[in-house]
Amino acid sequence: ILALDGQVSAIGEIGLDYSRTGSDRAAESRQRELFAAQLGIAARHALPVILHTRAAAADTVALLSASPGLPGVAHCFTGDQALADYFIDRGWYISFSGILTFASAGDLRRIAATVPAERLLIETDAPYLAPIPHRGKPNLPEYVRDVAAFLAPLRGVDVDTLAEQTTQNFQSLFPLARVNRR
């Protein structure tokens, strides 16, 4: 109902998360049903999707492939290169969080370094996944600066260039959103 009022910028965070379902196929089936219904809402109202996918890449791709042309962002991306390529080929944005700063994120860093600039977003995923040097504390929106500072040299750009590009990308994906830059 809220999607009808013209003030909604996106449908999300929606998607599939099998990371805690174990072998509960019924729970995974229910997630797929709900996700398909949510994708239908986004399509009916021409709204982009903010996607969460974890340990469910194949099913995520299958369901998204049934909704061609639907815009969106792969939020807090942690997938592999094949999944990144799928999103890029769809014209989606890929958003990276503080996970990039973790020592174990080598593969993710390589992906983040090569995502086309016009498809790149950054985020914090607050209150989770605080970047280094804030690891172990609640994440705060202001820590997006730390994500940008870490990502910029990986991409061979300065932080201001990265901030400008990701701000433009955000405004392109969410045209109703207003960004108040300080």
PDB file of N, CA and C in Angstrom, residues 79-117:
ATOM      1  N   GLY A  79      29.285 -11.830  -2.589  1.00  0.00           N
ATOM      2  CA  GLY A  79      29.304 -12.945  -3.530  1.00  0.00           C
ATOM      3  C   GLY A  79      30.620 -13.071  -4.266  1.00  0.00           C
ATOM      4  N   ASP A  80      30.614 -13.975  -5.248  1.00  0.00           N
ATOM      5  CA  ASP A  80      31.804 -14.204  -6.051  1.00  0.00           C
ATOM      6  C   ASP A  80      31.752 -13.382  -7.341  1.00  0.00           C
ATOM      7  N   GLN A  81      32.782 -13.547  -8.170  1.00  0.00           N
ATOM      8  CA  GLN A  81      32.870 -12.761  -9.401  1.00  0.00           C
ATOM      9  C   GLN A  81      31.717 -13.074 -10.349  1.00  0.00           C
ATOM     10  N   ALA A  82      31.306 -14.333 -10.407  1.00  0.00           N
ATOM     11  CA  ALA A  82      30.199 -14.700 -11.303  1.00  0.00           C
ATOM     12  C   ALA A  82      28.911 -13.993 -10.903  1.00  0.00           C
ATOM     13  N   LEU A  83      28.648 -13.903  -9.611  1.00  0.00           N
ATOM     14  CA  LEU A  83      27.445 -13.209  -9.153  1.00  0.00           C
ATOM     15  C   LEU A  83      27.563 -11.705  -9.415  1.00  0.00           C
ATOM     16  N   ALA A  84      28.736 -11.144  -9.186  1.00  0.00           N
ATOM     17  CA  ALA A  84      28.952  -9.722  -9.493  1.00  0.00           C
ATOM     18  C   ALA A  84      28.713  -9.463 -10.977  1.00  0.00           C
ATOM     19  N   ASP A  85      29.239 -10.333 -11.825  1.00  0.00           N
ATOM     20  CA  ASP A  85      29.051 -10.172 -13.267  1.00  0.00           C
ATOM     21  C   ASP A  85      27.571 -10.253 -13.642  1.00  0.00           C
ATOM     22  N   TYR A  86      26.827 -11.136 -12.996  1.00  0.00           N
ATOM     23  CA  TYR A  86      25.388 -11.249 -13.259  1.00  0.00           C
ATOM     24  C   TYR A  86      24.696  -9.916 -12.959  1.00  0.00           C
ATOM     25  N   PHE A  87      24.989  -9.336 -11.784  1.00  0.00           N
ATOM     26  CA  PHE A  87      24.359  -8.064 -11.427  1.00  0.00           C
ATOM     27  C   PHE A  87      24.770  -6.945 -12.382  1.00  0.00           C
ATOM     28  N   ILE A  88      26.028  -6.888 -12.720  1.00  0.00           N
ATOM     29  CA  ILE A  88      26.507  -5.849 -13.634  1.00  0.00           C
ATOM     30  C   ILE A  88      25.838  -6.004 -15.004  1.00  0.00           C
ATOM     31  N   ASP A  89      25.751  -7.224 -15.487  1.00  0.00           N
ATOM     32  CA  ASP A  89      25.105  -7.471 -16.785  1.00  0.00           C
ATOM     33  C   ASP A  89      23.635  -7.067 -16.775  1.00  0.00           C
ATOM     34  N   ARG A  90      22.979  -7.143 -15.618  1.00  0.00           N
ATOM     35  CA  ARG A  90      21.578  -6.716 -15.467  1.00  0.00           C
ATOM     36  C   ARG A  90      21.450  -5.203 -15.371  1.00  0.00           C
ATOM     37  N   GLY A  91      22.587  -4.505 -15.214  1.00  0.00           N
ATOM     38  CA  GLY A  91      22.545  -3.062 -15.022  1.00  0.00           C
ATOM     39  C   GLY A  91      22.326  -2.669 -13.577  1.00  0.00           C
ATOM     40  N   TRP A  92      22.534  -3.612 -12.666  1.00  0.00           N
ATOM     41  CA  TRP A  92      22.354  -3.338 -11.243  1.00  0.00           C
ATOM     42  C   TRP A  92      23.598  -2.682 -10.654  1.00  0.00           C
ATOM     43  N   TYR A  93      23.403  -2.124  -9.479  1.00  0.00           N
ATOM     44  CA  TYR A  93      24.495  -1.583  -8.681  1.00  0.00           C
ATOM     45  C   TYR A  93      24.956  -2.659  -7.710  1.00  0.00           C
ATOM     46  N   ILE A  94      26.221  -2.556  -7.316  1.00  0.00           N
ATOM     47  CA  ILE A  94      26.775  -3.452  -6.302  1.00  0.00           C
ATOM     48  C   ILE A  94      27.300  -2.571  -5.186  1.00  0.00           C
ATOM     49  N   SER A  95      26.863  -2.857  -3.970  1.00  0.00           N
ATOM     50  CA  SER A  95      27.234  -2.046  -2.820  1.00  0.00           C
ATOM     51  C   SER A  95      28.146  -2.837  -1.880  1.00  0.00           C
ATOM     52  N   PHE A  96      29.210  -2.186  -1.468  1.00  0.00           N
ATOM     53  CA  PHE A  96      30.193  -2.816  -0.591  1.00  0.00           C
ATOM     54  C   PHE A  96      30.177  -2.147   0.780  1.00  0.00           C
ATOM     55  N   SER A  97      30.382  -2.964   1.795  1.00  0.00           N
ATOM     56  CA  SER A  97      30.334  -2.504   3.184  1.00  0.00           C
ATOM     57  C   SER A  97      31.706  -2.612   3.841  1.00  0.00           C
ATOM     58  N   GLY A  98      31.717  -2.464   5.155  1.00  0.00           N
ATOM     59  CA  GLY A  98      32.941  -2.569   5.941  1.00  0.00           C
ATOM     60  C   GLY A  98      33.626  -3.913   5.835  1.00  0.00           C
ATOM     61  N   ILE A  99      32.939  -4.910   5.311  1.00  0.00           N
ATOM     62  CA  ILE A  99      33.563  -6.222   5.118  1.00  0.00           C
ATOM     63  C   ILE A  99      34.833  -6.095   4.285  1.00  0.00           C
ATOM     64  N   LEU A 100      34.872  -5.126   3.372  1.00  0.00           N
ATOM     65  CA  LEU A 100      36.073  -4.930   2.546  1.00  0.00           C
ATOM     66  C   LEU A 100      37.333  -4.759   3.383  1.00  0.00           C
ATOM     67  N   THR A 101      37.195  -4.203   4.572  1.00  0.00           N
ATOM     68  CA  THR A 101      38.361  -3.921   5.402  1.00  0.00           C
ATOM     69  C   THR A 101      38.834  -5.133   6.191  1.00  0.00           C
ATOM     70  N   PHE A 102      38.076  -6.212   6.182  1.00  0.00           N
ATOM     71  CA  PHE A 102      38.435  -7.401   6.954  1.00  0.00           C
ATOM     72  C   PHE A 102      39.592  -8.132   6.273  1.00  0.00           C
ATOM     73  N   ALA A 103      40.470  -8.700   7.059  1.00  0.00           N
ATOM     74  CA  ALA A 103      41.640  -9.409   6.527  1.00  0.00           C
ATOM     75  C   ALA A 103      41.246 -10.550   5.593  1.00  0.00           C
ATOM     76  N   SER A 104      40.105 -11.153   5.816  1.00  0.00           N
ATOM     77  CA  SER A 104      39.670 -12.312   5.029  1.00  0.00           C
ATOM     78  C   SER A 104      38.991 -11.942   3.713  1.00  0.00           C
ATOM     79  N   ALA A 105      38.949 -10.672   3.353  1.00  0.00           N
ATOM     80  CA  ALA A 105      38.144 -10.212   2.215  1.00  0.00           C
ATOM     81  C   ALA A 105      38.929 -10.016   0.923  1.00  0.00           C
ATOM     82  N   GLY A 106      39.998 -10.759   0.724  1.00  0.00           N
ATOM     83  CA  GLY A 106      40.826 -10.577  -0.469  1.00  0.00           C
ATOM     84  C   GLY A 106      40.064 -10.717  -1.775  1.00  0.00           C
ATOM     85  N   ASP A 107      39.251 -11.769  -1.900  1.00  0.00           N
ATOM     86  CA  ASP A 107      38.481 -11.963  -3.134  1.00  0.00           C
ATOM     87  C   ASP A 107      37.479 -10.832  -3.340  1.00  0.00           C
ATOM     88  N   LEU A 108      36.843 -10.417  -2.267  1.00  0.00           N
ATOM     89  CA  LEU A 108      35.863  -9.334  -2.353  1.00  0.00           C
ATOM     90  C   LEU A 108      36.532  -8.024  -2.768  1.00  0.00           C
ATOM     91  N   ARG A 109      37.723  -7.785  -2.274  1.00  0.00           N
ATOM     92  CA  ARG A 109      38.469  -6.582  -2.662  1.00  0.00           C
ATOM     93  C   ARG A 109      38.769  -6.578  -4.155  1.00  0.00           C
ATOM     94  N   ARG A 110      39.156  -7.727  -4.679  1.00  0.00           N
ATOM     95  CA  ARG A 110      39.446  -7.815  -6.123  1.00  0.00           C
ATOM     96  C   ARG A 110      38.187  -7.494  -6.936  1.00  0.00           C
ATOM     97  N   ILE A 111      37.052  -7.972  -6.491  1.00  0.00           N
ATOM     98  CA  ILE A 111      35.793  -7.676  -7.184  1.00  0.00           C
ATOM     99  C   ILE A 111      35.479  -6.183  -7.084  1.00  0.00           C
ATOM    100  N   ALA A 112      35.577  -5.635  -5.876  1.00  0.00           N
ATOM    101  CA  ALA A 112      35.253  -4.215  -5.656  1.00  0.00           C
ATOM    102  C   ALA A 112      36.154  -3.300  -6.481  1.00  0.00           C
ATOM    103  N   ALA A 113      37.370  -3.719  -6.710  1.00  0.00           N
ATOM    104  CA  ALA A 113      38.307  -2.903  -7.486  1.00  0.00           C
ATOM    105  C   ALA A 113      37.925  -2.825  -8.955  1.00  0.00           C
ATOM    106  N   THR A 114      37.116  -3.781  -9.430  1.00  0.00           N
ATOM    107  CA  THR A 114      36.835  -3.843 -10.863  1.00  0.00           C
ATOM    108  C   THR A 114      35.380  -3.571 -11.245  1.00  0.00           C
ATOM    109  N   VAL A 115      34.498  -3.390 -10.284  1.00  0.00           N
ATOM    110  CA  VAL A 115      33.111  -3.053 -10.615  1.00  0.00           C
ATOM    111  C   VAL A 115      33.119  -1.717 -11.364  1.00  0.00           C
ATOM    112  N   PRO A 116      32.416  -1.628 -12.475  1.00  0.00           N
ATOM    113  CA  PRO A 116      32.391  -0.346 -13.198  1.00  0.00           C
ATOM    114  C   PRO A 116      31.949   0.803 -12.280  1.00  0.00           C
ATOM    115  N   ALA A 117      32.605   1.932 -12.396  1.00  0.00           N
ATOM    116  CA  ALA A 117      32.330   3.076 -11.520  1.00  0.00           C
ATOM    117  C   ALA A 117      30.856   3.452 -11.506  1.00  0.00           C
TER     118      ALA A 117
END
